[in-house]
Short mmCIF file of C-alpha atoms in Angstrom, two decimals:
data_model
loop_
_atom_site.label_atom_id
_atom_site.label_comp_id
_atom_site.label_asym_id
_atom_site.label_seq_id
_atom_site.Cartn_x
_atom_site.Cartn_y
_atom_site.Cartn_z
CA MET Q 88 115.80 119.85 92.71
CA ALA Q 89 114.32 116.45 93.48
CA ASN Q 90 114.28 113.46 91.19
CA VAL Q 91 110.78 112.02 90.77
CA ALA Q 92 109.47 108.45 90.62
CA VAL Q 93 106.02 107.93 89.12
CA VAL Q 94 104.03 104.85 90.12
CA GLY Q 95 100.43 103.77 89.71
CA ALA Q 96 98.33 103.84 92.89
CA GLN Q 97 95.52 101.52 91.80
CA TRP Q 98 95.45 98.61 89.31
CA GLY Q 99 97.13 100.38 86.41
CA ASP Q 100 95.69 102.44 83.55
CA GLU Q 101 95.57 105.53 85.76
CA GLY Q 102 96.85 107.90 83.09
CA LYS Q 103 100.56 107.64 83.87
CA GLY Q 104 101.44 108.33 80.24
CA LYS Q 105 100.11 111.87 80.27
CA ILE Q 106 101.58 112.69 83.68
CA VAL Q 107 104.99 111.25 82.79
CA ASP Q 108 104.94 113.20 79.53
CA TRP Q 109 104.00 116.37 81.42
CA LEU Q 110 106.89 115.79 83.83
CA SER Q 111 109.34 114.69 81.13
CA GLU Q 112 109.37 118.19 79.68
CA ARG Q 113 110.87 119.28 83.01
CA ALA Q 114 113.24 116.29 83.31
CA ASP Q 115 116.58 115.60 81.65
CA VAL Q 116 116.53 111.79 81.86
CA VAL Q 117 113.54 109.42 81.82
CA VAL Q 118 114.02 105.85 83.08
CA ARG Q 119 111.74 102.80 82.83
CA PHE Q 120 112.58 100.59 85.81
CA GLN Q 121 110.29 97.51 85.67
CA GLY Q 122 107.76 95.63 83.57
CA GLY Q 123 107.90 94.90 79.89
CA HIS Q 124 105.90 95.61 76.75
CA ASN Q 125 102.69 94.75 78.57
CA ALA Q 126 102.56 98.28 79.95
CA GLY Q 127 100.56 100.62 77.74
CA HIS Q 128 101.02 104.39 77.93
CA THR Q 129 99.12 106.77 75.68
CA LEU Q 130 100.52 110.26 75.12
CA VAL Q 131 98.64 113.01 73.32
CA ILE Q 132 100.86 115.84 72.08
CA GLY Q 133 99.08 118.39 69.95
CA ASN Q 134 97.03 116.37 67.50
CA VAL Q 135 99.33 113.34 67.57
CA GLU Q 136 98.68 110.28 69.74
CA TYR Q 137 101.59 108.05 70.69
CA ARG Q 138 101.03 104.60 72.15
CA LEU Q 139 104.05 103.25 74.00
CA SER Q 140 104.48 99.84 75.58
CA LEU Q 141 108.17 99.31 76.27
CA LEU Q 142 109.91 102.60 75.53
CA PRO Q 143 110.12 105.35 78.15
CA SER Q 144 107.73 108.24 77.59
CA GLY Q 145 110.65 110.63 77.20
CA VAL Q 146 111.48 109.26 73.74
CA VAL Q 147 108.91 111.53 72.09
CA ARG Q 148 110.54 114.65 73.55
CA PRO Q 149 113.61 116.10 71.80
CA GLY Q 150 116.67 116.61 73.95
CA LYS Q 151 115.79 114.00 76.58
CA LEU Q 152 117.82 110.90 77.34
CA SER Q 153 115.65 107.81 77.72
CA ILE Q 154 116.78 104.67 79.53
CA ILE Q 155 115.40 101.16 79.83
CA GLY Q 156 116.71 99.95 83.17
CA ASN Q 157 117.86 96.53 84.32
CA GLY Q 158 114.54 95.91 86.07
CA VAL Q 159 112.74 95.81 82.72
CA VAL Q 160 112.42 92.60 80.69
CA VAL Q 161 113.08 93.43 77.03
CA ASP Q 162 111.52 91.83 73.98
CA PRO Q 163 113.96 92.84 71.19
CA TRP Q 164 111.38 92.31 68.45
CA ALA Q 165 108.78 94.44 70.25
CA PHE Q 166 111.50 97.02 70.95
CA PHE Q 167 112.28 97.51 67.28
CA ARG Q 168 108.63 97.41 66.21
CA GLU Q 169 107.90 100.26 68.59
CA ILE Q 170 110.87 102.26 67.34
CA GLU Q 171 109.68 101.78 63.75
CA THR Q 172 106.12 102.80 64.62
CA LEU Q 173 107.37 106.00 66.23
CA ALA Q 174 109.61 106.69 63.23
CA GLY Q 175 106.44 106.70 61.13
CA LYS Q 176 105.22 109.57 63.32
CA GLY Q 177 108.43 111.54 62.96
CA VAL Q 178 110.17 110.44 66.18
CA VAL Q 179 113.78 109.45 65.51
CA ILE Q 180 115.34 107.18 68.15
CA THR Q 181 119.06 106.45 68.19
CA PRO Q 182 121.58 105.00 70.68
CA GLU Q 183 122.40 108.60 71.54
CA THR Q 184 118.85 109.25 72.77
CA LEU Q 185 117.95 105.81 74.16
CA GLN Q 186 120.03 103.39 76.22
CA VAL Q 187 119.16 99.83 77.26
CA ALA Q 188 120.73 98.30 80.37
CA ASP Q 189 123.27 95.70 79.31
CA ASN Q 190 122.19 93.53 82.26
CA ALA Q 191 118.47 93.60 81.37
CA VAL Q 192 116.81 90.22 80.77
CA LEU Q 193 115.50 89.29 77.33
CA ILE Q 194 111.98 88.14 76.55
CA LEU Q 195 112.21 85.44 73.89
CA PRO Q 196 109.46 83.99 71.67
CA LEU Q 197 109.43 80.89 73.87
CA HIS Q 198 108.35 83.03 76.83
CA GLY Q 199 105.24 84.29 75.08
CA GLU Q 200 104.37 80.79 73.90
CA LEU Q 201 104.63 79.44 77.45
CA ASP Q 202 102.64 82.37 78.85
CA ARG Q 203 99.74 81.74 76.45
CA ALA Q 204 99.81 77.96 76.96
CA ARG Q 205 99.52 78.40 80.72
CA GLU Q 206 96.60 80.81 80.44
CA GLU Q 207 94.81 78.45 78.11
CA ALA Q 208 95.36 75.56 80.52
CA ARG Q 209 93.93 77.58 83.43
CA GLY Q 210 90.58 77.90 81.66
CA ALA Q 211 88.11 79.86 83.79
CA ALA Q 212 90.82 80.47 86.41
CA ARG Q 213 92.90 82.63 84.04
CA LEU Q 214 95.01 85.31 85.69
CA GLY Q 215 94.41 87.73 82.83
CA THR Q 216 98.01 88.10 81.64
CA THR Q 217 98.70 89.78 78.30
CA GLY Q 218 100.36 86.60 77.06
CA ARG Q 219 103.50 88.49 76.05
CA GLY Q 220 105.97 86.44 78.07
CA ILE Q 221 106.71 88.91 80.84
CA GLY Q 222 106.04 86.47 83.69
CA PRO Q 223 108.05 83.55 82.27
CA ALA Q 224 110.98 85.91 81.55
CA TYR Q 225 111.02 87.10 85.17
CA GLU Q 226 110.84 83.46 86.30
CA ASP Q 227 113.96 82.67 84.28
CA LYS Q 228 115.66 85.74 85.73
CA VAL Q 229 115.22 84.70 89.36
CA ALA Q 230 116.06 81.09 88.48
CA ARG Q 231 119.37 82.37 86.99
CA ARG Q 232 118.87 80.81 83.58
CA ALA Q 233 117.74 83.93 81.65
CA LEU Q 234 119.53 85.41 78.68
CA ARG Q 235 120.53 89.04 79.17
CA VAL Q 236 121.34 91.76 76.69
CA CYS Q 237 125.07 91.47 77.45
CA ASP Q 238 125.02 87.75 76.62
CA LEU Q 239 124.44 88.60 72.98
CA ALA Q 240 127.98 90.02 72.86
CA GLU Q 241 129.55 86.82 74.23
CA PRO Q 242 129.10 83.94 71.78
CA GLU Q 243 131.53 81.84 73.82
CA THR Q 244 129.09 81.75 76.75
CA LEU Q 245 125.80 82.19 74.89
CA ASP Q 246 125.67 78.60 73.61
CA ARG Q 247 125.97 77.16 77.12
CA LYS Q 248 123.27 79.49 78.42
CA ILE Q 249 120.91 78.61 75.58
CA GLU Q 250 121.33 74.89 76.30
CA GLU Q 251 120.53 75.41 79.98
CA LEU Q 252 117.51 77.54 79.16
CA LEU Q 253 116.11 75.01 76.71
CA ARG Q 254 116.54 72.11 79.14
CA HIS Q 255 114.00 73.81 81.36
CA HIS Q 256 111.65 75.10 78.68
CA ASN Q 257 111.53 71.92 76.64
CA ALA Q 258 110.50 69.98 79.75
CA LEU Q 259 107.61 72.43 80.21
CA ARG Q 260 106.70 72.35 76.54
CA LEU Q 261 106.59 68.57 76.63
CA GLY Q 262 104.07 68.75 79.45
CA PHE Q 263 101.89 71.18 77.47
CA GLY Q 264 102.11 69.09 74.31
CA MET Q 265 104.08 71.79 72.47
CA ASP Q 266 106.83 71.26 69.88
CA LEU Q 267 110.33 71.11 71.35
CA LEU Q 268 112.85 73.83 70.54
CA THR Q 269 116.40 73.50 69.26
CA ALA Q 270 119.40 75.61 70.17
CA ASP Q 271 120.06 76.28 66.49
CA ALA Q 272 116.58 77.71 65.99
CA LEU Q 273 116.90 80.04 68.99
CA ARG Q 274 120.37 81.18 67.91
CA ALA Q 275 119.00 81.98 64.47
CA GLU Q 276 116.22 84.10 65.97
CA LEU Q 277 118.68 86.00 68.14
CA ALA Q 278 121.07 86.55 65.24
CA GLY Q 279 118.47 88.72 63.57
CA VAL Q 280 118.38 91.26 66.43
CA SER Q 281 121.64 90.92 68.36
CA GLU Q 282 123.88 93.35 66.53
CA ARG Q 283 121.25 96.07 66.35
CA LEU Q 284 120.19 95.71 70.00
CA LEU Q 285 123.77 95.81 71.25
CA GLN Q 286 124.14 99.27 69.71
CA PHE Q 287 121.74 100.51 72.42
CA ALA Q 288 123.32 98.51 75.28
CA ARG Q 289 125.10 100.43 78.03
CA PRO Q 290 125.96 100.08 81.73
CA VAL Q 291 123.11 102.48 82.48
CA TRP Q 292 123.84 102.57 86.20
CA ARG Q 293 126.96 104.56 85.30
CA THR Q 294 125.03 106.87 82.97
CA LEU Q 295 122.52 107.57 85.73
CA ASP Q 296 125.20 108.10 88.37
CA GLU Q 297 126.88 110.67 86.14
CA ALA Q 298 123.54 112.39 85.53
CA ARG Q 299 122.79 112.49 89.25
CA ARG Q 300 126.21 113.91 90.08
CA ALA Q 301 125.77 116.57 87.41
CA GLY Q 302 122.47 117.65 88.99
CA ARG Q 303 120.34 116.54 86.05
CA ARG Q 304 116.69 115.85 86.79
CA ILE Q 305 115.83 112.16 86.60
CA LEU Q 306 112.29 110.90 86.12
CA PHE Q 307 111.72 107.25 87.08
CA GLU Q 308 108.77 105.85 85.13
CA GLY Q 309 106.89 102.89 86.55
CA ALA Q 310 104.47 100.55 84.80
CA GLN Q 311 101.33 98.83 86.09
CA ALA Q 312 100.57 99.89 89.69
CA ALA Q 313 101.02 99.26 93.40
CA MET Q 314 98.06 96.89 93.68
CA LEU Q 315 99.57 94.78 90.91
CA ASP Q 316 102.90 94.52 92.76
CA VAL Q 317 104.03 90.90 93.04
CA ASP Q 318 104.45 91.32 96.83
CA HIS Q 319 101.92 93.97 97.80
CA GLY Q 320 99.17 93.52 95.22
CA THR Q 321 96.12 91.29 94.91
CA TYR Q 322 98.19 88.12 94.52
CA PRO Q 323 98.01 85.98 92.37
CA TYR Q 324 96.20 88.49 90.14
CA VAL Q 325 99.30 90.66 89.89
CA THR Q 326 102.15 91.40 87.51
CA SER Q 327 105.51 89.61 87.80
CA SER Q 328 107.62 92.46 89.14
CA ASN Q 329 107.73 94.95 91.98
CA THR Q 330 105.91 98.08 90.91
CA VAL Q 331 106.43 100.22 94.02
CA ALA Q 332 108.89 103.09 94.28
CA GLY Q 333 111.59 100.97 95.92
CA GLN Q 334 111.99 99.21 92.57
CA ALA Q 335 112.96 102.52 90.93
CA ALA Q 336 116.32 102.22 92.66
CA THR Q 337 116.82 98.49 92.18
CA GLY Q 338 115.55 98.48 88.60
CA SER Q 339 117.76 101.33 87.43
CA GLY Q 340 121.01 100.77 89.31
CA LEU Q 341 120.86 103.85 91.51
CA GLY Q 342 120.61 103.73 95.28
CA PRO Q 343 117.35 104.62 97.06
CA THR Q 344 118.67 108.03 98.07
CA ALA Q 345 118.56 109.07 94.41
CA VAL Q 346 114.77 108.71 94.35
CA GLY Q 347 113.27 111.88 95.80
CA THR Q 348 109.58 112.62 95.33
CA VAL Q 349 107.27 109.66 94.68
CA LEU Q 350 104.22 110.68 92.72
CA GLY Q 351 101.33 108.23 92.76
CA ILE Q 352 98.87 108.35 89.86
CA ALA Q 353 95.23 107.65 90.68
CA LYS Q 354 92.02 108.04 88.72
CA ALA Q 355 89.11 109.90 90.29
CA TYR Q 356 87.34 106.54 90.09
CA THR Q 357 88.72 102.97 89.80
CA THR Q 358 89.33 100.56 86.92
CA ARG Q 359 90.82 97.14 86.52
CA VAL Q 360 91.70 94.98 83.50
CA GLY Q 361 91.44 91.21 83.70
CA SER Q 362 90.64 88.98 86.63
CA GLY Q 363 90.96 89.57 90.35
CA PRO Q 364 89.10 91.15 93.27
CA PHE Q 365 87.52 94.58 92.79
CA PRO Q 366 85.36 95.62 95.78
CA THR Q 367 83.92 98.81 94.24
CA GLU Q 368 83.20 97.38 90.78
CA LEU Q 369 79.97 98.60 89.19
CA THR Q 370 78.24 96.25 86.79
CA ASP Q 371 75.27 98.58 86.26
CA ALA Q 372 74.56 101.58 84.06
CA THR Q 373 76.85 103.80 86.17
CA GLY Q 374 79.77 101.45 85.54
CA GLU Q 375 78.99 101.49 81.82
CA ARG Q 376 78.87 105.27 81.85
CA LEU Q 377 82.27 105.53 83.53
CA GLY Q 378 83.72 103.15 80.94
CA GLU Q 379 82.24 105.00 77.99
CA ARG Q 380 83.14 108.50 79.17
CA GLY Q 381 86.61 107.43 80.27
CA ARG Q 382 87.28 105.43 77.07
CA GLU Q 383 88.26 102.52 79.25
CA PHE Q 384 89.96 100.10 76.90
CA GLY Q 385 93.49 98.76 77.41
CA THR Q 386 96.22 100.48 75.36
CA VAL Q 387 98.09 97.21 74.79
CA THR Q 388 95.33 94.60 74.69
CA GLY Q 389 92.22 96.59 73.75
CA ARG Q 390 90.39 94.78 76.54
CA LYS Q 391 87.45 96.54 78.17
CA ARG Q 392 88.26 97.74 81.68
CA ARG Q 393 86.07 97.04 84.66
CA CYS Q 394 84.93 100.29 86.33
CA GLY Q 395 83.86 101.32 89.82
CA TRP Q 396 83.87 104.07 92.43
CA PHE Q 397 87.05 105.47 93.97
CA ASP Q 398 88.41 103.06 96.59
CA ALA Q 399 90.10 105.18 99.25
CA VAL Q 400 90.99 102.12 101.34
CA MET Q 401 92.99 100.55 98.54
CA VAL Q 402 94.65 103.82 97.48
CA ARG Q 403 95.59 104.69 101.06
CA GLN Q 404 97.26 101.29 101.36
CA ALA Q 405 99.07 101.89 98.08
CA MET Q 406 100.33 105.25 99.36
CA LYS Q 407 101.99 103.53 102.29
CA VAL Q 408 103.49 100.41 100.67
CA ALA Q 409 104.59 102.27 97.55
CA GLY Q 410 106.18 105.17 99.41
CA ILE Q 411 104.00 107.74 97.65
CA THR Q 412 104.40 111.34 98.83
CA GLY Q 413 101.97 113.10 96.48
CA ILE Q 414 99.10 112.27 94.13
CA ALA Q 415 98.38 113.11 90.51
CA LEU Q 416 94.60 112.69 90.29
CA THR Q 417 93.42 112.02 86.74
CA LYS Q 418 90.15 111.89 84.78
CA LEU Q 419 88.21 114.15 87.13
CA ASP Q 420 86.15 115.24 84.11
CA VAL Q 421 84.71 111.72 83.70
CA LEU Q 422 82.62 112.38 86.83
CA ASP Q 423 81.05 115.55 85.38
CA GLY Q 424 77.25 115.54 85.48
CA MET Q 425 76.84 112.90 88.15
CA PRO Q 426 74.40 114.08 90.84
CA GLU Q 427 76.04 111.90 93.49
CA ILE Q 428 79.44 110.28 93.75
CA GLN Q 429 80.36 107.50 96.11
CA VAL Q 430 83.73 106.85 97.71
CA CYS Q 431 84.70 103.62 99.46
CA THR Q 432 85.91 104.44 103.00
CA GLY Q 433 86.08 100.91 104.44
CA TYR Q 434 85.25 97.26 103.86
CA ARG Q 435 82.89 94.89 105.57
CA LEU Q 436 84.47 91.45 105.82
CA ASP Q 437 82.38 88.64 107.29
CA GLY Q 438 80.34 91.19 109.24
CA GLU Q 439 83.36 93.10 110.59
CA LEU Q 440 84.37 96.61 109.49
CA ILE Q 441 88.04 96.77 108.39
CA ASP Q 442 90.24 99.63 107.14
CA HIS Q 443 92.68 97.79 104.86
CA PHE Q 444 92.79 95.37 101.96
CA PRO Q 445 93.67 91.94 103.43
CA ALA Q 446 96.35 89.77 101.85
CA GLY Q 447 94.38 86.54 101.56
CA MET Q 448 92.81 85.75 98.21
CA GLY Q 449 89.55 84.54 99.76
CA LYS Q 450 89.26 87.52 102.11
CA GLN Q 451 89.88 89.95 99.27
CA ALA Q 452 87.05 88.39 97.29
CA ARG Q 453 84.66 88.72 100.25
CA CYS Q 454 85.37 92.39 100.97
CA GLU Q 455 82.22 94.50 100.60
CA PRO Q 456 82.63 98.26 100.17
CA VAL Q 457 81.33 100.75 102.71
CA TYR Q 458 80.49 103.99 100.94
CA GLU Q 459 80.34 107.66 101.73
CA THR Q 460 78.12 109.66 99.37
CA LEU Q 461 79.33 113.04 98.13
CA GLU Q 462 77.52 115.69 96.13
CA GLY Q 463 78.39 115.73 92.44
CA TRP Q 464 78.54 118.69 90.03
CA THR Q 465 76.68 119.63 86.87
CA GLU Q 466 79.35 121.96 85.47
CA SER Q 467 82.13 120.72 83.20
CA THR Q 468 85.65 120.35 84.60
CA ARG Q 469 87.08 119.20 81.27
CA GLY Q 470 90.04 121.28 80.23
CA ALA Q 471 90.30 123.23 83.49
CA ARG Q 472 93.81 124.53 84.05
CA SER Q 473 93.41 126.34 87.36
CA TRP Q 474 91.84 125.60 90.73
CA ALA Q 475 89.51 128.58 90.27
CA GLU Q 476 87.91 126.97 87.20
CA LEU Q 477 86.61 124.00 89.17
CA PRO Q 478 83.10 123.77 90.66
CA ALA Q 479 83.03 124.01 94.46
CA THR Q 480 81.73 120.45 94.83
CA ALA Q 481 84.54 119.13 92.62
CA ILE Q 482 87.04 120.84 94.91
CA LYS Q 483 85.32 119.28 97.91
CA TYR Q 484 85.61 115.87 96.26
CA VAL Q 485 89.37 116.30 95.70
CA ARG Q 486 89.88 117.54 99.26
CA ARG Q 487 87.94 114.59 100.68
CA ILE Q 488 90.11 112.16 98.71
CA GLU Q 489 93.22 113.83 100.16
CA GLU Q 490 91.84 113.33 103.67
CA LEU Q 491 90.90 109.70 103.12
CA VAL Q 492 94.18 108.60 101.51
CA GLU Q 493 96.29 110.78 103.80
CA THR Q 494 98.31 112.21 100.92
CA PRO Q 495 98.13 115.61 99.15
CA VAL Q 496 97.07 116.02 95.54
CA GLN Q 497 99.92 117.73 93.67
CA LEU Q 498 98.60 117.50 90.11
CA LEU Q 499 95.04 117.35 88.81
CA SER Q 500 94.33 116.19 85.26
CA THR Q 501 91.11 117.30 83.56
CA SER Q 502 91.49 115.82 80.05
CA PRO Q 503 93.92 113.70 78.01
CA GLU Q 504 95.60 116.89 76.73
CA ARG Q 505 98.87 117.40 78.54
CA GLU Q 506 98.29 121.12 79.19
CA ASP Q 507 94.93 120.47 80.84
CA THR Q 508 96.67 119.96 84.15
CA ILE Q 509 96.31 121.90 87.39
CA LEU Q 510 99.57 122.16 89.31
CA MET Q 511 99.29 122.52 93.07
CA ARG Q 512 102.91 121.70 93.81
CA ASP Q 513 105.76 120.94 91.41
CA PRO Q 514 107.06 117.41 92.17
CA PHE Q 515 110.54 118.38 91.03
CA ALA Q 516 110.64 121.18 93.60
CA ASP Q 517 110.18 118.90 96.63
#
């Protein structure tokens, strides 16, 4: 049986939470491999809604081992707040059910403060970050001055690392007119979480290797999406990590051969939160309708999402750079009742027809969508659980998307309820 990596195929918010939850029932281990607590996943199980930001979606399922991999940046305070929130809904999380990579980088309060100060200084040119410190934490990681989970267990080296970290951050804070930080103050903050966090710390690469050797099914859970990838996305309007399937291996400590099927999640239309290019964006009544019917507000930030038609050019590109082998198409029901539906099949850039999303920031902003118009459907698809329950024109729409993005649809979601899912091919069986 194949292990499965789940990645977003657009700009995030594609409904990964539901799909990962649906798959987690069939998995033994669920691993988050990148991002931080800026990644919102909403799960609906029965009548209970769970909103997760940092924790893997498997934590709400009894009998599953959940892992936060080394590719994730971990805010200890957010980590424990999320655990406490879930406890209030009856979900008990212990070091036996959740492990945190001992080599994962920590997000500290100073990271969030720097993140917000930079966004404020950018003014109208804001990137649209969540201000939670994810980017600055990744910066410290690649600059080799970050604090990691394992450092909390080594007081003899922690002091030296704190001093080095503050040399850099205090220089930045001085430039932004912020108060300078002291090593004593940071140590005091860490003292309040260190002992408790270390209870969850493990060399998770070894845990995962043992699980793989034992034939246990591993589900790799990505955050954000391919077009927010720091290399392959709409730079600089991207996240601070690699979001493609290759990161599932690097960010968990398993080799690439351990990642089998790569399932890309895509909405039946397109949304984006924050700034950046969006060729198919609709600022008219149709865009408003998509937003209202799809309840398009960010799980983490509550920000209203921008909405537009399905962009097959962008998704096809995501399929290739992210290594996606199958699609989970979500929110088909949001398109119910539309007499016509448009799909972007190309871009016009400075008078020339192109078939890909260019890398340049200026070119991306000048891309104009070229549409193909498809017949809509008046019947409801909401709650459909079999192919036979779908209107013929809805089936044609799904098939046309498969053709345009050159990837088969394996799962089709027709409502937020986890059981309202049509399975064409089991990703774990590939």
